[in-house]
CSV table of C-alpha atoms in Angstrom, one decimal:
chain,number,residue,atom,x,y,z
A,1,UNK,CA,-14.0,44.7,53.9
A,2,UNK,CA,-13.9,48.3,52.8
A,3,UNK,CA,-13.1,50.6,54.9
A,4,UNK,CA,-14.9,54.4,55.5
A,5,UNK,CA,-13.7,57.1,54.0
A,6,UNK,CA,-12.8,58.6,57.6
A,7,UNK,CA,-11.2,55.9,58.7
A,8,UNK,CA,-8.7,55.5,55.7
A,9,UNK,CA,-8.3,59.3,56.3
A,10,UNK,CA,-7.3,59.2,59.9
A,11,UNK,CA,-4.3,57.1,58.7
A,12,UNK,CA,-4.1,55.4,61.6
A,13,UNK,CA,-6.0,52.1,63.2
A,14,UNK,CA,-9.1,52.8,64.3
A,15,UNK,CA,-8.2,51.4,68.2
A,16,UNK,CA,-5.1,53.4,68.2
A,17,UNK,CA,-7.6,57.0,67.6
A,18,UNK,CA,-9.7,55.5,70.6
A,19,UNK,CA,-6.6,55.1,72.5
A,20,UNK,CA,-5.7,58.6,71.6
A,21,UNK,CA,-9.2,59.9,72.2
A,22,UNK,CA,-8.8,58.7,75.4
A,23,UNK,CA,-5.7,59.7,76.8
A,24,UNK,CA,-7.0,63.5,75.9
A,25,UNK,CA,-10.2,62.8,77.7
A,26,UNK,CA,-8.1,62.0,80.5
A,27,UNK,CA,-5.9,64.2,80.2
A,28,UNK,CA,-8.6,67.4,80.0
A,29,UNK,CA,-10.4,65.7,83.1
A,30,UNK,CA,-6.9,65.8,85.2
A,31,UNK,CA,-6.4,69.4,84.7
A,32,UNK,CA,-9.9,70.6,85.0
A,33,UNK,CA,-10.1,68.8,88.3
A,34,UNK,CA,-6.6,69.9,89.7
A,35,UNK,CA,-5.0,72.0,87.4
A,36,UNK,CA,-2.4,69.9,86.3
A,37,UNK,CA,-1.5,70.0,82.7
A,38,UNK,CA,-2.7,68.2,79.7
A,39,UNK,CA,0.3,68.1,78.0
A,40,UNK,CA,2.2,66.2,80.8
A,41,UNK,CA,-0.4,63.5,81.2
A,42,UNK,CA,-0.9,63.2,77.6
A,43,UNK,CA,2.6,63.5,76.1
A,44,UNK,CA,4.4,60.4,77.2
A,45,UNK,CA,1.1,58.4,76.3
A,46,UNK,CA,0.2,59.7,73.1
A,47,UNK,CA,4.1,59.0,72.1
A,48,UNK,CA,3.5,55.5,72.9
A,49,UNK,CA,0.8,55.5,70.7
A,50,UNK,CA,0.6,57.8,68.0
A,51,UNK,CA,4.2,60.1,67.9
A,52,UNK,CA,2.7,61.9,65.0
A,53,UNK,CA,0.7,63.6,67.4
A,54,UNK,CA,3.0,65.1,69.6
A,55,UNK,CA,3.5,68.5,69.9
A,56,UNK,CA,1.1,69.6,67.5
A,57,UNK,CA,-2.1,68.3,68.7
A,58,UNK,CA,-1.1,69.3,72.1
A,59,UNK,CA,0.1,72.9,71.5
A,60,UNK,CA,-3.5,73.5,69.8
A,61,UNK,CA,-5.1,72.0,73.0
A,62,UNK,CA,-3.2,73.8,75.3
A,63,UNK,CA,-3.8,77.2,73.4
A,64,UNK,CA,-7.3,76.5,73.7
A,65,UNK,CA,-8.0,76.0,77.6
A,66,UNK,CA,-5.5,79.0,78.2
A,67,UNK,CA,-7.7,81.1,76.4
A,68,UNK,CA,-10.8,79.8,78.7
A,69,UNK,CA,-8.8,80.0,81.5
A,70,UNK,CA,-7.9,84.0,81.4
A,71,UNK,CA,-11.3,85.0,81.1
A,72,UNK,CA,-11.3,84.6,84.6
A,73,UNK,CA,-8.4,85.6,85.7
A,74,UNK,CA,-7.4,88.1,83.2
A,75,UNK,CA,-7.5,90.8,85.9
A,76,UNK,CA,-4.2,89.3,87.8
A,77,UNK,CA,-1.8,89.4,84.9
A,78,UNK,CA,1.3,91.1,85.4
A,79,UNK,CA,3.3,91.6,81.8
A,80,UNK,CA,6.4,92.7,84.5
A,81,UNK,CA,6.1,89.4,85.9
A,82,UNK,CA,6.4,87.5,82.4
A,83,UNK,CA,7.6,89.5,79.8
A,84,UNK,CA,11.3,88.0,80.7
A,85,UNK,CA,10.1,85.1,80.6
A,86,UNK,CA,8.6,85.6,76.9
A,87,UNK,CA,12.1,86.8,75.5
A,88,UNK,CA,13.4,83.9,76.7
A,89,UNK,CA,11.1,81.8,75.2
A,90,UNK,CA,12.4,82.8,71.3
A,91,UNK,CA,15.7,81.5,71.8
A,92,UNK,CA,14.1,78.5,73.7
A,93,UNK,CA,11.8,77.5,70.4
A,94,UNK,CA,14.4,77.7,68.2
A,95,UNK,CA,16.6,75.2,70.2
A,96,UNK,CA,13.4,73.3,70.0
A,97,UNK,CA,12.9,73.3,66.8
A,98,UNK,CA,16.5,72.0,65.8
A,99,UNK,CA,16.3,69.5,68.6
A,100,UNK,CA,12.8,68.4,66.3
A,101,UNK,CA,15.0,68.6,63.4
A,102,UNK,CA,18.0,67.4,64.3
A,103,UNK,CA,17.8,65.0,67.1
A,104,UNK,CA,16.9,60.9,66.1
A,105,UNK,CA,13.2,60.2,67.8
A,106,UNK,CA,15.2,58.0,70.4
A,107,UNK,CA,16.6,61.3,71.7
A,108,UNK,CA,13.3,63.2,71.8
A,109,UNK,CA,11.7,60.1,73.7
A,110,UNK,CA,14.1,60.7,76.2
A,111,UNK,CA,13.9,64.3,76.1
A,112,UNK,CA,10.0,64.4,76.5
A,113,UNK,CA,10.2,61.9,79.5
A,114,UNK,CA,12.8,63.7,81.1
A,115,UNK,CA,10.2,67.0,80.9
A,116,UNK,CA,7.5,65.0,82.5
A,117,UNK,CA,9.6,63.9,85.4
A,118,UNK,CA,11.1,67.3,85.9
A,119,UNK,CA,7.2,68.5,85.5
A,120,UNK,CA,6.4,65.7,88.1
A,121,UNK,CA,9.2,66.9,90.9
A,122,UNK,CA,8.3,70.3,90.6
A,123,UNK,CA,5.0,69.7,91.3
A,124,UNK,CA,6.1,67.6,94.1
A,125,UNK,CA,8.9,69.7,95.2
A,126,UNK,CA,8.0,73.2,95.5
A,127,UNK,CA,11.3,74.5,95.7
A,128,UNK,CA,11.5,78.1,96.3
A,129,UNK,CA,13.8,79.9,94.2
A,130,UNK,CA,13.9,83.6,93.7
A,131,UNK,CA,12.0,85.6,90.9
A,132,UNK,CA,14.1,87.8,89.2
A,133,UNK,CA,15.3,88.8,85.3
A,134,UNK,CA,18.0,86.1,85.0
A,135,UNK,CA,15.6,83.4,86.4
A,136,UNK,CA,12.8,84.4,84.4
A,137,UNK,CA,14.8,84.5,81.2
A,138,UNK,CA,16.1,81.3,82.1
A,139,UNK,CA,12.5,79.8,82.5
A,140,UNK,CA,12.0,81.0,79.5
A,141,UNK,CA,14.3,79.4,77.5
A,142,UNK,CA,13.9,75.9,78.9
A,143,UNK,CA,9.9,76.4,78.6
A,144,UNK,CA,10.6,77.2,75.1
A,145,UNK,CA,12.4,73.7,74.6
A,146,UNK,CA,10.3,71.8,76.3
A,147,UNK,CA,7.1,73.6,75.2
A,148,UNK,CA,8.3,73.1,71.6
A,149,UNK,CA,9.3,69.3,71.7
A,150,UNK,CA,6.7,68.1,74.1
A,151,UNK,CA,4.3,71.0,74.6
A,152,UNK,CA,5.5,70.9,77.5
A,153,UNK,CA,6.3,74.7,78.6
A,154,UNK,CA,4.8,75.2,81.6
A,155,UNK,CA,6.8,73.7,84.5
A,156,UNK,CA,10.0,75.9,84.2
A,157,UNK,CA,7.8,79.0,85.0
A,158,UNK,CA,5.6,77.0,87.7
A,159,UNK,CA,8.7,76.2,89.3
A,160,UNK,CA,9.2,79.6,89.8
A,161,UNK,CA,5.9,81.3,90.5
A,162,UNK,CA,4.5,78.8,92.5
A,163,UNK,CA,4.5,81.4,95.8
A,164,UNK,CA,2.3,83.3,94.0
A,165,UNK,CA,-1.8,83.6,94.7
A,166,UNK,CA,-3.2,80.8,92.6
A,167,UNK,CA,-5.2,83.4,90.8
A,168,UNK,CA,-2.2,85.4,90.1
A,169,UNK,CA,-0.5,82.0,89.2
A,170,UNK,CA,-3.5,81.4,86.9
A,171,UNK,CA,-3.7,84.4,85.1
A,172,UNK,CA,0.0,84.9,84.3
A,173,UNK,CA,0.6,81.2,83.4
A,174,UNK,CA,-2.7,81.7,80.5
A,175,UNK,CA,-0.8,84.9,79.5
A,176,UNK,CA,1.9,83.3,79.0
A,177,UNK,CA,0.6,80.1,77.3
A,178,UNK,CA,-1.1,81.8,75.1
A,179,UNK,CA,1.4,84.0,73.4
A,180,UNK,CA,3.8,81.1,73.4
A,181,UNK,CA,1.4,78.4,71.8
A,182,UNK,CA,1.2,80.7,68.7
A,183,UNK,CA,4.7,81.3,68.7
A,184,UNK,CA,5.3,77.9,68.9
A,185,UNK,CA,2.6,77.1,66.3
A,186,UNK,CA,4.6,79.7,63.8
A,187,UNK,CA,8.0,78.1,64.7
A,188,UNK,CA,6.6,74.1,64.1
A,189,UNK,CA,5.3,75.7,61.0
A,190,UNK,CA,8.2,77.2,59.7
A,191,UNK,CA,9.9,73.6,59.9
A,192,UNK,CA,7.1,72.0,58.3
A,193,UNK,CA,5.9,70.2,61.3
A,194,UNK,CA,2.4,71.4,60.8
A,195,UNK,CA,0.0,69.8,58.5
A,196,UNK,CA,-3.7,69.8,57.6
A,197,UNK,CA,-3.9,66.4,59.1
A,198,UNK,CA,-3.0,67.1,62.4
A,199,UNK,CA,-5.4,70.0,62.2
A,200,UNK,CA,-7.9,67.6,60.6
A,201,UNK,CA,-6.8,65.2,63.6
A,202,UNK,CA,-7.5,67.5,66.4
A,203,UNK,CA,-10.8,68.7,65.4
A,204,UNK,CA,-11.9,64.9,65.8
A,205,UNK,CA,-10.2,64.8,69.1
A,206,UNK,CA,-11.9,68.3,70.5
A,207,UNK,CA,-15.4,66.0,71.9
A,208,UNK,CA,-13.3,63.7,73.9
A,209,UNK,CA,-11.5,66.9,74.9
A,210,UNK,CA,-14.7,68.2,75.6
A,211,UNK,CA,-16.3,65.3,77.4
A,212,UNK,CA,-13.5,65.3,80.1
A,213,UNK,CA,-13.8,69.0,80.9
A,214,UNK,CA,-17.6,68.4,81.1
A,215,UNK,CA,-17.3,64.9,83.2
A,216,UNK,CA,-14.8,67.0,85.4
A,217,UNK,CA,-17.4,70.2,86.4
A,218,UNK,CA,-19.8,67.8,87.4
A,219,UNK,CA,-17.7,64.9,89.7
A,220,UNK,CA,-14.5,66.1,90.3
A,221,UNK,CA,-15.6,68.1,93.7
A,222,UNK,CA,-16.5,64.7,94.8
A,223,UNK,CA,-13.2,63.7,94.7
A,224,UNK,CA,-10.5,64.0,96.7
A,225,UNK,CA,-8.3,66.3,94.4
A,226,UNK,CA,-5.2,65.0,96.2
A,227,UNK,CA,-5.9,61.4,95.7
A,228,UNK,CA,-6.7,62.4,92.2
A,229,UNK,CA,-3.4,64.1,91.3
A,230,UNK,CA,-1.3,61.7,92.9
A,231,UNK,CA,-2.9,59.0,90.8
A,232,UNK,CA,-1.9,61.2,87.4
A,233,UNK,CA,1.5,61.8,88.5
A,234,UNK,CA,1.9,58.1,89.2
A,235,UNK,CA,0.2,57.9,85.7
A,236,UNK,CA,2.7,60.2,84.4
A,237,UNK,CA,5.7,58.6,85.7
A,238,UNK,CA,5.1,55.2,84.6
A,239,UNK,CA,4.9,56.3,81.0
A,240,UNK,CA,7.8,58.4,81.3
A,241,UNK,CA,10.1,55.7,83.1
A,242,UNK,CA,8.5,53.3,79.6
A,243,UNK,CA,9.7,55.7,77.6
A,244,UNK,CA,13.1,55.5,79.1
A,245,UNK,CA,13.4,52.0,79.3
């Protein structure tokens, strides 16, 4: 049987694009319902399925919902409040980027599912710890790691800010992620981690993303948003702790 031209181009099995498909659809539905982030419900899963994926597709998806997300709160950023955090991030992607250059996938597995447990206890744990230049700088540099490896950037500074308004929280977490998901998208592309497919690969993936933002804005006030994010971090730590296995 021949296949179609798409297919052969997707260079992957058809199921496993589903698969993929789906964990993005569920992924956008998670954080459009509680705020929780894409990356850190989809990372482990898409590495299970498709590694090729991962941090490209993710970064680009990321990039995208920030820039939604701070045209309503772009009143409450505060550069003060994360422009130590950005210098820290430049040192962060470069470690990043030699970790994806260096480091065998066996170490980046564990890597990534050590970022979604640490992303897991700090939404669970909301320790408290003080917001200052040293902190933020610090943030920075482990966001950038993360952020780069996993796309997953955003616990480090949530760990942090997390006494702030949500709004403010909002705001300067979009700031942030935007102006780190290009830098990140220059530094995977200076190490030749970008390609057209994976461009090609997350324009077929922006419906499903699209379909669980929409599915969330009309049921997710019906559900109990509690209930709903302790079912994804349950989610999330099963697929870390099978990555770690």
């Amino acid at each position: 049987m021949i296949e179609p031209s798409w297919v052969a181009w997707l260079d992957m099995a058809l199921s496993t694009w589903l698969g993929c498909a789906l964990v993005l659809a569920l992924g956008a539905f998670v954080q459009r319902a509680t705020g929780f982030g894409l990356a850190v419900v989809g990372a482990p899963l898409l590495l299970m399925l498709e590694p090729r994926l991962v941090p490209v597709v993710l970064v680009l998806f990321g990039f995208t919902v920030s820039l939604l997300t701070l045209r309503h709160y772009r009143r409450e950023v505060r550069l003060s409040e994360i422009g130590m955090a950005l210098a820290g991030r430049l040192p962060g992607n470069a470690l990043g980027a030699w970790l994806l250059l260096a480091a065998p996938m066996v170490v980046l597995e564990k890597l990534i599912a050590g970022s979604v447990l640490f992303a897991v206890a700090v939404t669970l744990f909301r320790l408290r710890l003080p917001v200052n230049r040293a902190t933020l700088f610090s943030a920075g540099i482990f966001s950038g790691i993360f952020g780069t490896v996993a796309a997953i950037g955003g616990p480090p500074l949530v760990l942090l800010m997390h006494g702030f308004s949500p709004d403010r929280l909002r705001g300067n977490l979009a700031a942030f992620f935007i102006v780190t998901s290009l830098l990140t998208l220059a530094t995977l592309a200076l190490v030749g981690r970008i390609g057209a497919w994976h461009l090609g690969m997350a324009a077929s993936f922006a419906p499903a993303v699209l379909a669980g933002t929409w599915l969330a804005n009309r049921i997710a006030h019906r559900l109990d948003r509690r209930l709903l994010q302790g079912a994804s971090l349950s989610l999330c730590t099963l697929a870390a702790l099978g990555l770690l296995l």
